[in-house]
PDB file of C-alpha atoms (C1' of nucleotides) in Angstrom:
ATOM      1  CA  UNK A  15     109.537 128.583  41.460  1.00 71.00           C
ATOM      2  CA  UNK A  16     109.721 132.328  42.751  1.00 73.00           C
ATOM      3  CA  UNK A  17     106.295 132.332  44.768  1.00 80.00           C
ATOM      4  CA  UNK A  18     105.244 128.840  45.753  1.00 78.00           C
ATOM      5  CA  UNK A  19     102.262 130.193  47.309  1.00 84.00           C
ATOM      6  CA  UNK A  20     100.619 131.758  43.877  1.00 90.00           C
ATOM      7  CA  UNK A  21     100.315 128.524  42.427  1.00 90.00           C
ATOM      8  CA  UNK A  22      98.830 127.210  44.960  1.00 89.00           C
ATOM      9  CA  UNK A  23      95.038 126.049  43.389  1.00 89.00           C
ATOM     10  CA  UNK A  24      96.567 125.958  40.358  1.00 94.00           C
ATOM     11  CA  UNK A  25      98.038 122.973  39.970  1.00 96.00           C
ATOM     12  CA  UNK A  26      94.587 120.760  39.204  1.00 97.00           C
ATOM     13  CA  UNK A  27      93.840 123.113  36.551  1.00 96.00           C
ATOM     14  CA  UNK A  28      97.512 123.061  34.727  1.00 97.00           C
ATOM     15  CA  UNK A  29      97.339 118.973  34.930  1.00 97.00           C
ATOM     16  CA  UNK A  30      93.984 118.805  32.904  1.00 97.00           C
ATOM     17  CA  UNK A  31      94.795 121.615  30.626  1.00 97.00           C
ATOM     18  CA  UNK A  32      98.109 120.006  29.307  1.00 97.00           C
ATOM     19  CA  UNK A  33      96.072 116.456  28.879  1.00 97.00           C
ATOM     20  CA  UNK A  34      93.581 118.465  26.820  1.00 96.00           C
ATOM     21  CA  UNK A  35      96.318 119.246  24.208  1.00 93.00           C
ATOM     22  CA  UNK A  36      98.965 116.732  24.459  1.00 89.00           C
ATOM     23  CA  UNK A  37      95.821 113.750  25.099  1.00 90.00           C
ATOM     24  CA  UNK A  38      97.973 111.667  26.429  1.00 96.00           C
ATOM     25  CA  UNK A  39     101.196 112.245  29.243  1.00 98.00           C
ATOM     26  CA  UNK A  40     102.752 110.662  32.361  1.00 98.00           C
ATOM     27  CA  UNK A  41     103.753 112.242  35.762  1.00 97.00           C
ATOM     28  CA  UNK A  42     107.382 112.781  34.747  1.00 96.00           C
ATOM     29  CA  UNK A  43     106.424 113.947  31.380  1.00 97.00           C
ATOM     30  CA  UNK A  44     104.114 116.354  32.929  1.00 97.00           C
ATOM     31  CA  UNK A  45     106.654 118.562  35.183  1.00 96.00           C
ATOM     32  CA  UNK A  46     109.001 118.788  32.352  1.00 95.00           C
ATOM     33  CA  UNK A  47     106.181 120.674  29.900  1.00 95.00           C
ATOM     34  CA  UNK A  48     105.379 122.605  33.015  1.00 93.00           C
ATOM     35  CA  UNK A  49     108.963 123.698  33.261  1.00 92.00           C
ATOM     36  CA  UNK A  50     109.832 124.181  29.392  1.00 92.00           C
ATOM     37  CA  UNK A  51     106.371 126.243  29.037  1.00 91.00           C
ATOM     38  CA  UNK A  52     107.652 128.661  31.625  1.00 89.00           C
ATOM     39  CA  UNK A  53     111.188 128.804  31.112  1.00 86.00           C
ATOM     40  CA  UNK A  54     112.584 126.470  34.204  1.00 86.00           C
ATOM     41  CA  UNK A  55     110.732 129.061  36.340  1.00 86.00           C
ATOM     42  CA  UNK A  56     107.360 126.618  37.338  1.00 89.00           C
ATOM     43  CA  UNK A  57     108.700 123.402  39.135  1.00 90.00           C
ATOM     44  CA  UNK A  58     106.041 120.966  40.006  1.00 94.00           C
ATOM     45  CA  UNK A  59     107.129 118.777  42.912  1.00 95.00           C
ATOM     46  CA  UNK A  60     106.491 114.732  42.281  1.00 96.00           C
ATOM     47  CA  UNK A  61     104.778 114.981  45.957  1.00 96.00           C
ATOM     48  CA  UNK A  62     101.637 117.739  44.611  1.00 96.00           C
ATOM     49  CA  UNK A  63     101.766 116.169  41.276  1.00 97.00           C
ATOM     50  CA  UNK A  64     100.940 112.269  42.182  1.00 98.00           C
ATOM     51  CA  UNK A  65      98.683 112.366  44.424  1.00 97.00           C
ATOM     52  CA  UNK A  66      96.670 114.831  42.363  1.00 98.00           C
ATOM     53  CA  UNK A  67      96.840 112.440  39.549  1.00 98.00           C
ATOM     54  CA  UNK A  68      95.398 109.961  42.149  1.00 98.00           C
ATOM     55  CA  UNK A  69      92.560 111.799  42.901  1.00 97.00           C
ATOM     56  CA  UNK A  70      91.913 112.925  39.280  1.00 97.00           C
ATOM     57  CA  UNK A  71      91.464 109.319  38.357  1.00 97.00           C
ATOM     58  CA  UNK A  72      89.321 108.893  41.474  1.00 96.00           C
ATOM     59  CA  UNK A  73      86.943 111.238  40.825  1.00 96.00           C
ATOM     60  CA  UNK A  74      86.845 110.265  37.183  1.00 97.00           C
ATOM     61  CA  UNK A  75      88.186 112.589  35.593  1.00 97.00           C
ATOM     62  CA  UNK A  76      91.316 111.051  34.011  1.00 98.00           C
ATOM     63  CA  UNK A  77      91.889 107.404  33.418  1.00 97.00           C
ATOM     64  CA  UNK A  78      95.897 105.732  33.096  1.00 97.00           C
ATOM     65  CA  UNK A  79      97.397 103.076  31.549  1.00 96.00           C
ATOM     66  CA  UNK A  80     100.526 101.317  32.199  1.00 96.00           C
ATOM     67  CA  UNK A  81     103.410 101.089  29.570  1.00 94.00           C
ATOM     68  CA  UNK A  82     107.514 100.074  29.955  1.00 93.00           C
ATOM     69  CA  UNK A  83     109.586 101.712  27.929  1.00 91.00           C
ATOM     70  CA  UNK A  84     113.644 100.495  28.570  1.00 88.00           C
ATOM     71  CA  UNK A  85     112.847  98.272  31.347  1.00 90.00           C
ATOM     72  CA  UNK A  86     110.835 101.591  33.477  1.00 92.00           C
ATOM     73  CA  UNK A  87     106.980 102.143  34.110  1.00 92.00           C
ATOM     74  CA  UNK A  88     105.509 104.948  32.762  1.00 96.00           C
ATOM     75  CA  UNK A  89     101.516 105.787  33.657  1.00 97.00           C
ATOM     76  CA  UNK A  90      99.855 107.248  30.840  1.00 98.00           C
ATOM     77  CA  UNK A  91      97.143 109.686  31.362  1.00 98.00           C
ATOM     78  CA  UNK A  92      93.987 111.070  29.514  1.00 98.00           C
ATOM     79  CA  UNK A  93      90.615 112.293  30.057  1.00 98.00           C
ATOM     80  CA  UNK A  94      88.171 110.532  30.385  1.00 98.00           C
ATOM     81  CA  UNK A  95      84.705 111.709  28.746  1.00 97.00           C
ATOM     82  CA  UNK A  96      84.236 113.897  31.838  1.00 96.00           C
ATOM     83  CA  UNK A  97      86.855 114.827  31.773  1.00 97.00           C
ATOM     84  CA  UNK A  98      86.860 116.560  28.914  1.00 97.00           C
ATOM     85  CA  UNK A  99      83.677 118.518  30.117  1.00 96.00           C
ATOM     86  CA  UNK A 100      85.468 119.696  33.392  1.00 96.00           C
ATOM     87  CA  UNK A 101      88.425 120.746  30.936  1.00 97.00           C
ATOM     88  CA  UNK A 102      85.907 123.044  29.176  1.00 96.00           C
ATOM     89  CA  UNK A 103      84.839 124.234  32.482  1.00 95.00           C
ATOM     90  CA  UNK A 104      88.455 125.177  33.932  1.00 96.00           C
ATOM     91  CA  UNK A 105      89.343 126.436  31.290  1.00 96.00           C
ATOM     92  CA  UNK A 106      86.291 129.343  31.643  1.00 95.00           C
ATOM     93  CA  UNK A 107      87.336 129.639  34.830  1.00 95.00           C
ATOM     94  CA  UNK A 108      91.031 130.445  34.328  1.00 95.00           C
ATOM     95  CA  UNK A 109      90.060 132.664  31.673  1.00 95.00           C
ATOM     96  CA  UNK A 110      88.072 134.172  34.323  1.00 94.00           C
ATOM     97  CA  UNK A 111      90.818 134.503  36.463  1.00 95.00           C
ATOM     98  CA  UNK A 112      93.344 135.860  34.424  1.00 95.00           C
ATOM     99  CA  UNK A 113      91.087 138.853  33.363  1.00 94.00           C
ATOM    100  CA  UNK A 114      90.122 139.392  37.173  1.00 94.00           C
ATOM    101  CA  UNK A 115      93.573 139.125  38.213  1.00 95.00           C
ATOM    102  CA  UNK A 116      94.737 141.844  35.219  1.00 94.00           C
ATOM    103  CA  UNK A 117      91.615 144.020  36.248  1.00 93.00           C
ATOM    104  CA  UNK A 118      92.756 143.806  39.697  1.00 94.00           C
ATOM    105  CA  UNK A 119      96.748 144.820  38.963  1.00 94.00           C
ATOM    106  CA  UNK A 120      96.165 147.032  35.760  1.00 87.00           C
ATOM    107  CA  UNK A 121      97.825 144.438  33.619  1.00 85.00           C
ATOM    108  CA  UNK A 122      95.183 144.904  30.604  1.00 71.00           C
ATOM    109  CA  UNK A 123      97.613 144.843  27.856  1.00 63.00           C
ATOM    110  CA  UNK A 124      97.586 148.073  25.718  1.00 53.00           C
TER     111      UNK A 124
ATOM    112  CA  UNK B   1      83.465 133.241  44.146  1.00 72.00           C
ATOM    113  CA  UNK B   2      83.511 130.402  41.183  1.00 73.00           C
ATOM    114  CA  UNK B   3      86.561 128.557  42.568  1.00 80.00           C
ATOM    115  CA  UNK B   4      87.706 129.990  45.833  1.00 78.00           C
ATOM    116  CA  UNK B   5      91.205 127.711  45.339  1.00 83.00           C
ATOM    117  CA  UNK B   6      92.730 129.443  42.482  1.00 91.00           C
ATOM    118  CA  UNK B   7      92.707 132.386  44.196  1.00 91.00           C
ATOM    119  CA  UNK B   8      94.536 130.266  47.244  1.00 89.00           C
ATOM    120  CA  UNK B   9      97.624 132.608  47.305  1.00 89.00           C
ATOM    121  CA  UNK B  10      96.834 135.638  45.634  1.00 95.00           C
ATOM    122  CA  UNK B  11      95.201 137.648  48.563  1.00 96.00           C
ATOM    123  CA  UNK B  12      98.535 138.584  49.976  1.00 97.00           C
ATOM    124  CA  UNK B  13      99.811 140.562  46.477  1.00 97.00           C
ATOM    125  CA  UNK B  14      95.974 141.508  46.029  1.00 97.00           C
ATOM    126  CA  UNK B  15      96.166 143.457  49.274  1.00 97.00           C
ATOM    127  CA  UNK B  16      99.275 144.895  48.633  1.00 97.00           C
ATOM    128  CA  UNK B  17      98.757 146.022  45.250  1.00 97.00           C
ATOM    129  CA  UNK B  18      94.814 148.235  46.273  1.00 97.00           C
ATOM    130  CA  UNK B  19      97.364 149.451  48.996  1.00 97.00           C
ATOM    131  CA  UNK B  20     100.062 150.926  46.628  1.00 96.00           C
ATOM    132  CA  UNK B  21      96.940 152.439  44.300  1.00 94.00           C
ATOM    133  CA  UNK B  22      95.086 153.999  46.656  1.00 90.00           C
ATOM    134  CA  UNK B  23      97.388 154.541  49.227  1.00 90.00           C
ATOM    135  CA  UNK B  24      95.266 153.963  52.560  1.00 96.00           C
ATOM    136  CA  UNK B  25      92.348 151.658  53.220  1.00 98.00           C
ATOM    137  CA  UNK B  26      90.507 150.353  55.881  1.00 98.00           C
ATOM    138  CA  UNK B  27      89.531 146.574  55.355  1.00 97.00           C
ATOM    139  CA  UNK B  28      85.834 146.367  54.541  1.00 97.00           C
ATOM    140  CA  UNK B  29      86.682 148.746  52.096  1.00 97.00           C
ATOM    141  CA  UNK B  30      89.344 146.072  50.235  1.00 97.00           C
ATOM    142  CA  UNK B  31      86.439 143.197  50.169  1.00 96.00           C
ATOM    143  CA  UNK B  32      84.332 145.826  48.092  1.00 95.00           C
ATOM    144  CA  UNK B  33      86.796 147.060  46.240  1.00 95.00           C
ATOM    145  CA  UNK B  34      87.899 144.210  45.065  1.00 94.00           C
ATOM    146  CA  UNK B  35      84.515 142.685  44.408  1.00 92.00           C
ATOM    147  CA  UNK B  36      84.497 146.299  42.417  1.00 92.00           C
ATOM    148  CA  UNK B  37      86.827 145.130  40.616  1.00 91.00           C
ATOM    149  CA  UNK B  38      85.702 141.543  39.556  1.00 89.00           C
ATOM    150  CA  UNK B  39      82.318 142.203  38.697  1.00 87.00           C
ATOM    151  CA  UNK B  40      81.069 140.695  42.220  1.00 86.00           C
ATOM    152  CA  UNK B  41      82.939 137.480  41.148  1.00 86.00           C
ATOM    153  CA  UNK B  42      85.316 137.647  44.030  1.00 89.00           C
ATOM    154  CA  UNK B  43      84.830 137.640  47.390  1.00 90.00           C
ATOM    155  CA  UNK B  44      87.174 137.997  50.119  1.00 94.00           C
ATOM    156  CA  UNK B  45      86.297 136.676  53.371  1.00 95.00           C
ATOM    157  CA  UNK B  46      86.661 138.337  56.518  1.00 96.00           C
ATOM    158  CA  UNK B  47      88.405 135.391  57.600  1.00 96.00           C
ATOM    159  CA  UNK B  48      90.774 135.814  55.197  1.00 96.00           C
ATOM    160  CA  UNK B  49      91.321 139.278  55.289  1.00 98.00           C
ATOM    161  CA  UNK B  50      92.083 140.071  58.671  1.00 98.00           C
ATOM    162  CA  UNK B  51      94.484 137.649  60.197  1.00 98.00           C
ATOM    163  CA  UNK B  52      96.718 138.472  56.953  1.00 98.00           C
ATOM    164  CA  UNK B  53      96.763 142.080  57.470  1.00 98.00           C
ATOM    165  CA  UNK B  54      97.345 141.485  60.883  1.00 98.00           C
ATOM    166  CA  UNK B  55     100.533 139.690  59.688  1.00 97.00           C
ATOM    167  CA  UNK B  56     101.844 141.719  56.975  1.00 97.00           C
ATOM    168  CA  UNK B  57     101.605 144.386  59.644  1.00 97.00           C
ATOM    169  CA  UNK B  58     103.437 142.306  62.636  1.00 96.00           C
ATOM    170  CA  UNK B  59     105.979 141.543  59.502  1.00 96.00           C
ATOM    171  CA  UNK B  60     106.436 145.794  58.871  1.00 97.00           C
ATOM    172  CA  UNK B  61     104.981 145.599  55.452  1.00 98.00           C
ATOM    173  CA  UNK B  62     101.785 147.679  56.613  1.00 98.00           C
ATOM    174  CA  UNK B  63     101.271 150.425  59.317  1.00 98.00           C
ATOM    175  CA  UNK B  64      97.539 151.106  60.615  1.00 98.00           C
ATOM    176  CA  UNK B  65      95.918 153.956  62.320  1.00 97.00           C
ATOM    177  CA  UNK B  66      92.340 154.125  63.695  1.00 96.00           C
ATOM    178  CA  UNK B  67      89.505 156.242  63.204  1.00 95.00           C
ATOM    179  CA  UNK B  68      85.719 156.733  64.256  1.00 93.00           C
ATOM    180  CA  UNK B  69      83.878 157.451  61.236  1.00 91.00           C
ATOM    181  CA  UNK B  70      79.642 157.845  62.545  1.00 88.00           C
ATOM    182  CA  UNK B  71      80.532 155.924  65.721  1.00 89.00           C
ATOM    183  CA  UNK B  72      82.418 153.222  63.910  1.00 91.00           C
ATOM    184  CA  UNK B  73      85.679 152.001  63.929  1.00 92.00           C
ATOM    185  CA  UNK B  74      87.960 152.036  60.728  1.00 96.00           C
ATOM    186  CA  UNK B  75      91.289 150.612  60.844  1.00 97.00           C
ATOM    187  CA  UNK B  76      93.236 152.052  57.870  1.00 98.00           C
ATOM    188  CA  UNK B  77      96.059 150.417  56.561  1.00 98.00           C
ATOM    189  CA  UNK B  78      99.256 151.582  54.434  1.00 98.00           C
ATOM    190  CA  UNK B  79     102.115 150.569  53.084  1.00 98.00           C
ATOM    191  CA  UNK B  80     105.355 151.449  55.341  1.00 98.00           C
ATOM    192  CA  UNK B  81     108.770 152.016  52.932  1.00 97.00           C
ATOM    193  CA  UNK B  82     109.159 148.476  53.569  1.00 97.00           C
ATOM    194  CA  UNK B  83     105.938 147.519  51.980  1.00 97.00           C
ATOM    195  CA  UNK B  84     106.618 149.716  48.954  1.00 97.00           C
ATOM    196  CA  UNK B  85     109.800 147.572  48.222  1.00 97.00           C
ATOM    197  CA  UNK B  86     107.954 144.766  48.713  1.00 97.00           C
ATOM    198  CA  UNK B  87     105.160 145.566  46.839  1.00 97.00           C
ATOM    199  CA  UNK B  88     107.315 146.108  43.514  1.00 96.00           C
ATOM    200  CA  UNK B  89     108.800 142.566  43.832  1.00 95.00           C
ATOM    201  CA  UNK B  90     105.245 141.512  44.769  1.00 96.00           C
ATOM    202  CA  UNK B  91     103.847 143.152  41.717  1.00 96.00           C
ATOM    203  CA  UNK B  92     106.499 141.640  39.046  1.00 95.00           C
ATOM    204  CA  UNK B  93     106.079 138.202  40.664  1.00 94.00           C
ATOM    205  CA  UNK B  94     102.026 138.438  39.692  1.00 95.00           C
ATOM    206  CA  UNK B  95     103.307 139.671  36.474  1.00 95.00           C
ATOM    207  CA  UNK B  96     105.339 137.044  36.084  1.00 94.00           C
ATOM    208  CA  UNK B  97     102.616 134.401  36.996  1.00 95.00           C
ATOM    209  CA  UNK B  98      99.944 135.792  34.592  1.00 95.00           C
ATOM    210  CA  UNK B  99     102.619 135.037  32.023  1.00 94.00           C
ATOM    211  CA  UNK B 100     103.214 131.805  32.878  1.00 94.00           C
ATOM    212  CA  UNK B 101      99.837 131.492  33.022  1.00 95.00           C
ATOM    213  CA  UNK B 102      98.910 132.552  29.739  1.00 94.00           C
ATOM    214  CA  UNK B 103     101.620 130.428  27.966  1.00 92.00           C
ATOM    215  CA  UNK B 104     100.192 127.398  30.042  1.00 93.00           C
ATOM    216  CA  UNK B 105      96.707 127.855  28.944  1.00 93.00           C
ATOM    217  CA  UNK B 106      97.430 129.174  25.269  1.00 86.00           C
ATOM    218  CA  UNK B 107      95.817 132.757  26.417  1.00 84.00           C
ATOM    219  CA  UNK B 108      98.120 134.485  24.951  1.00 71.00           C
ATOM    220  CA  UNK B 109      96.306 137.822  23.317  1.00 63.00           C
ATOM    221  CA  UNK B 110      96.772 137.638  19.548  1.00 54.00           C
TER     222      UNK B 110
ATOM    223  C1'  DA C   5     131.879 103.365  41.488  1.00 71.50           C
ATOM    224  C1'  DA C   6     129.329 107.358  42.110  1.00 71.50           C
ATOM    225  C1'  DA C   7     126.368 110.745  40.506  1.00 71.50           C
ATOM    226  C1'  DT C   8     122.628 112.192  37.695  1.00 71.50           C
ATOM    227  C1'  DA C   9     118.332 111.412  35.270  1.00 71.50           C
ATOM    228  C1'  DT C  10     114.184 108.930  34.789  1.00 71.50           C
ATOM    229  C1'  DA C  11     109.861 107.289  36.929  1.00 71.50           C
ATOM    230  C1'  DC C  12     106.849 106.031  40.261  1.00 71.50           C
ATOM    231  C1'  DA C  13     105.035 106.601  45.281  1.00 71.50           C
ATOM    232  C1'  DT C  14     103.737 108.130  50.284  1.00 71.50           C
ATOM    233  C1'  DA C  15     103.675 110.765  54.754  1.00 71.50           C
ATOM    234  C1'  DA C  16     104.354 114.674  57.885  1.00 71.50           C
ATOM    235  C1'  DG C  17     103.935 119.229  58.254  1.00 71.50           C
ATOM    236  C1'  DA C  18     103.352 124.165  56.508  1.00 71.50           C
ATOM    237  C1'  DA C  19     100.646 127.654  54.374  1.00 71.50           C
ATOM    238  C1'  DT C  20      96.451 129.571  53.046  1.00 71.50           C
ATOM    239  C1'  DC C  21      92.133 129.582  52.804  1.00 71.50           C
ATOM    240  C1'  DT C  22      86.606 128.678  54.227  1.00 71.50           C
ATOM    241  C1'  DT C  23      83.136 128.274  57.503  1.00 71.50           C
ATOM    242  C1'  DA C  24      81.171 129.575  61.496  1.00 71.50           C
ATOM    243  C1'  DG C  25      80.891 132.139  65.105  1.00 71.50           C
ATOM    244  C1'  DG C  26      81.295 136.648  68.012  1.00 71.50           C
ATOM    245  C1'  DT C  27      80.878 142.031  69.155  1.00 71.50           C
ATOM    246  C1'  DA C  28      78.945 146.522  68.087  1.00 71.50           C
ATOM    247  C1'  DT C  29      76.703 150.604  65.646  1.00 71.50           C
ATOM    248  C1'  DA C  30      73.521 152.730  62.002  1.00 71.50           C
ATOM    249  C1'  DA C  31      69.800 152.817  58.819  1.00 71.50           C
ATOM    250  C1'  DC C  32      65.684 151.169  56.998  1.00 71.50           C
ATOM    251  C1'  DA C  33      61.361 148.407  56.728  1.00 71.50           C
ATOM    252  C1'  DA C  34      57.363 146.086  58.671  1.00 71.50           C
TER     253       DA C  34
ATOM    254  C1'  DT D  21      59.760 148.676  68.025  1.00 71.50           C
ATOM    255  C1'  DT D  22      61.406 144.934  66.201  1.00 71.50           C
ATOM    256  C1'  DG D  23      63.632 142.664  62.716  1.00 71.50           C
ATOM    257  C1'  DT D  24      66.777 142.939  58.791  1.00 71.50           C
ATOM    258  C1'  DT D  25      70.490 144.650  56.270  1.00 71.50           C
ATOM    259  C1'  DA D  26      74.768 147.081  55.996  1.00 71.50           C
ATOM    260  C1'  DT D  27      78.898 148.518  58.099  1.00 71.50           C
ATOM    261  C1'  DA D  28      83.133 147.281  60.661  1.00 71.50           C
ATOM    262  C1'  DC D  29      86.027 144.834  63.426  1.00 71.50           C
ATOM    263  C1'  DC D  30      87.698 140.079  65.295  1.00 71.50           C
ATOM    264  C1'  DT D  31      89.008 134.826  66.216  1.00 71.50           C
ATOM    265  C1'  DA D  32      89.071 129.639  66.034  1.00 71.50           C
ATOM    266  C1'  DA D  33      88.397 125.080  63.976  1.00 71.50           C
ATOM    267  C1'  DG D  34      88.818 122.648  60.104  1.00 71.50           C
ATOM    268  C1'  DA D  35      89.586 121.870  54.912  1.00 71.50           C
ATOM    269  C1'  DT D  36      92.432 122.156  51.035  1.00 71.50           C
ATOM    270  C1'  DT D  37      96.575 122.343  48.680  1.00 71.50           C
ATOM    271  C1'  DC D  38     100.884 122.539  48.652  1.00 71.50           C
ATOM    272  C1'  DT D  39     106.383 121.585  50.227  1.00 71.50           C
ATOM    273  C1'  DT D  40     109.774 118.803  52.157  1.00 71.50           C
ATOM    274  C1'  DA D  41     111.594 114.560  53.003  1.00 71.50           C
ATOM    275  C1'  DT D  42     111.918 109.990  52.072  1.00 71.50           C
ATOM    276  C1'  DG D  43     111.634 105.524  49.630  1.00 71.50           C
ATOM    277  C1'  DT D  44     111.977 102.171  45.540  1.00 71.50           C
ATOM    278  C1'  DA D  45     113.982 100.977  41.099  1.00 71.50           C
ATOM    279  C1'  DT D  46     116.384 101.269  36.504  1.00 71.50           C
ATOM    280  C1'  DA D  47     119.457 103.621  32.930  1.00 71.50           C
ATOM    281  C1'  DT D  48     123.011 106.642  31.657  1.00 71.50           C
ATOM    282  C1'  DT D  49     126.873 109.403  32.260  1.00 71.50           C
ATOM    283  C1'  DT D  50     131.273 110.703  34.701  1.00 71.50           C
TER     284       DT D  50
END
DNA sequence: AAATATACATAAGAATCTTAGGTATAACAA
DNA sequence: TTGTTATACCTAAGATTCTTATGTATATTT
């Protein structure tokens, strides 16, 4: 991506957002919405993106599942119960963000 | 503020941007301004805040200049003709992001 | 046969912040 | 006058979150 360092923080609240709507996803599956929803431009590296899944499921927040498909693993992803609270609760908080971040650049749209 | 890591990042174009607007500042004044700006919602640490304008000054993107104002010091801080270039590729990188953003999170104004 | 794509994973190091401390002056309250 | 709050600068240690590099393995395309 252009600016590595913006999305920095951002990452944990991308992950749970896209399991919100999609419900279910793997890793791979994951970096490719990231990229098609921002036109190639947002490349999530496989070294962020794993471990965060890790520590997602750790902390309860999402729980996998295992599946082959032609012979290669895939780990499925949702949220869990909880994890569809903390979704709600990101989500405020990106709004948040977004309006703080267009207050503090004059991006208000007309 | 809510969650200090989304804004991991962002106080580099943050400073940058209050520096193009208002053309000179001193850095207490940025922390208020930009808590100004956010309602109180964000708050820069000194921490932060000075070791980076330290370096976006050793990098020629700002120039400073003391002053005693009642017996206090005031470092103000502007943007050099380097900074201004960088500052417009700064600014259509954010604008870039809060796009991305917005199509990631379905914020999209209607 | 080699390269590319899919699909997972980890580890070392870089970048960017928070937390915690420090110095000093001015204004206000107890 | 003594303590607290606000102003105004600064640095260092550590935490968090990422990038870069590397590894394993299978399937598909060149």
């Amino acid at each position: 991506m252009n600016n590595p360092s913006l999305y920095k923080g951002i990452l944990r609240p991308i992950v749970i957002r896209l399991l919100e709507e999609k419900k279910k996803m793997y890793g791979f599956e994951i970096t490719r919405e990231v990229k098609s929803l921002t036109a190639g431009r947002v490349k999530i590296t496989e070294g962020a993106l794993y471990p965060l899944l890790h520590s997602l499921e750790a902390e309860g927040v999402l729980e996998s599942e295992q599946q082959f498909v032609d012979n290669r693993m895939r780990k499925y992803y949702k949220l869990t119960p909880r994890g569809k609270k903390v979704s709600k609760h990101s989500f405020g908080e990106i709004t948040e963000f977004v309006t703080h971040l267009q207050n503090i650049f004059n991006l208000k749209p007309a």
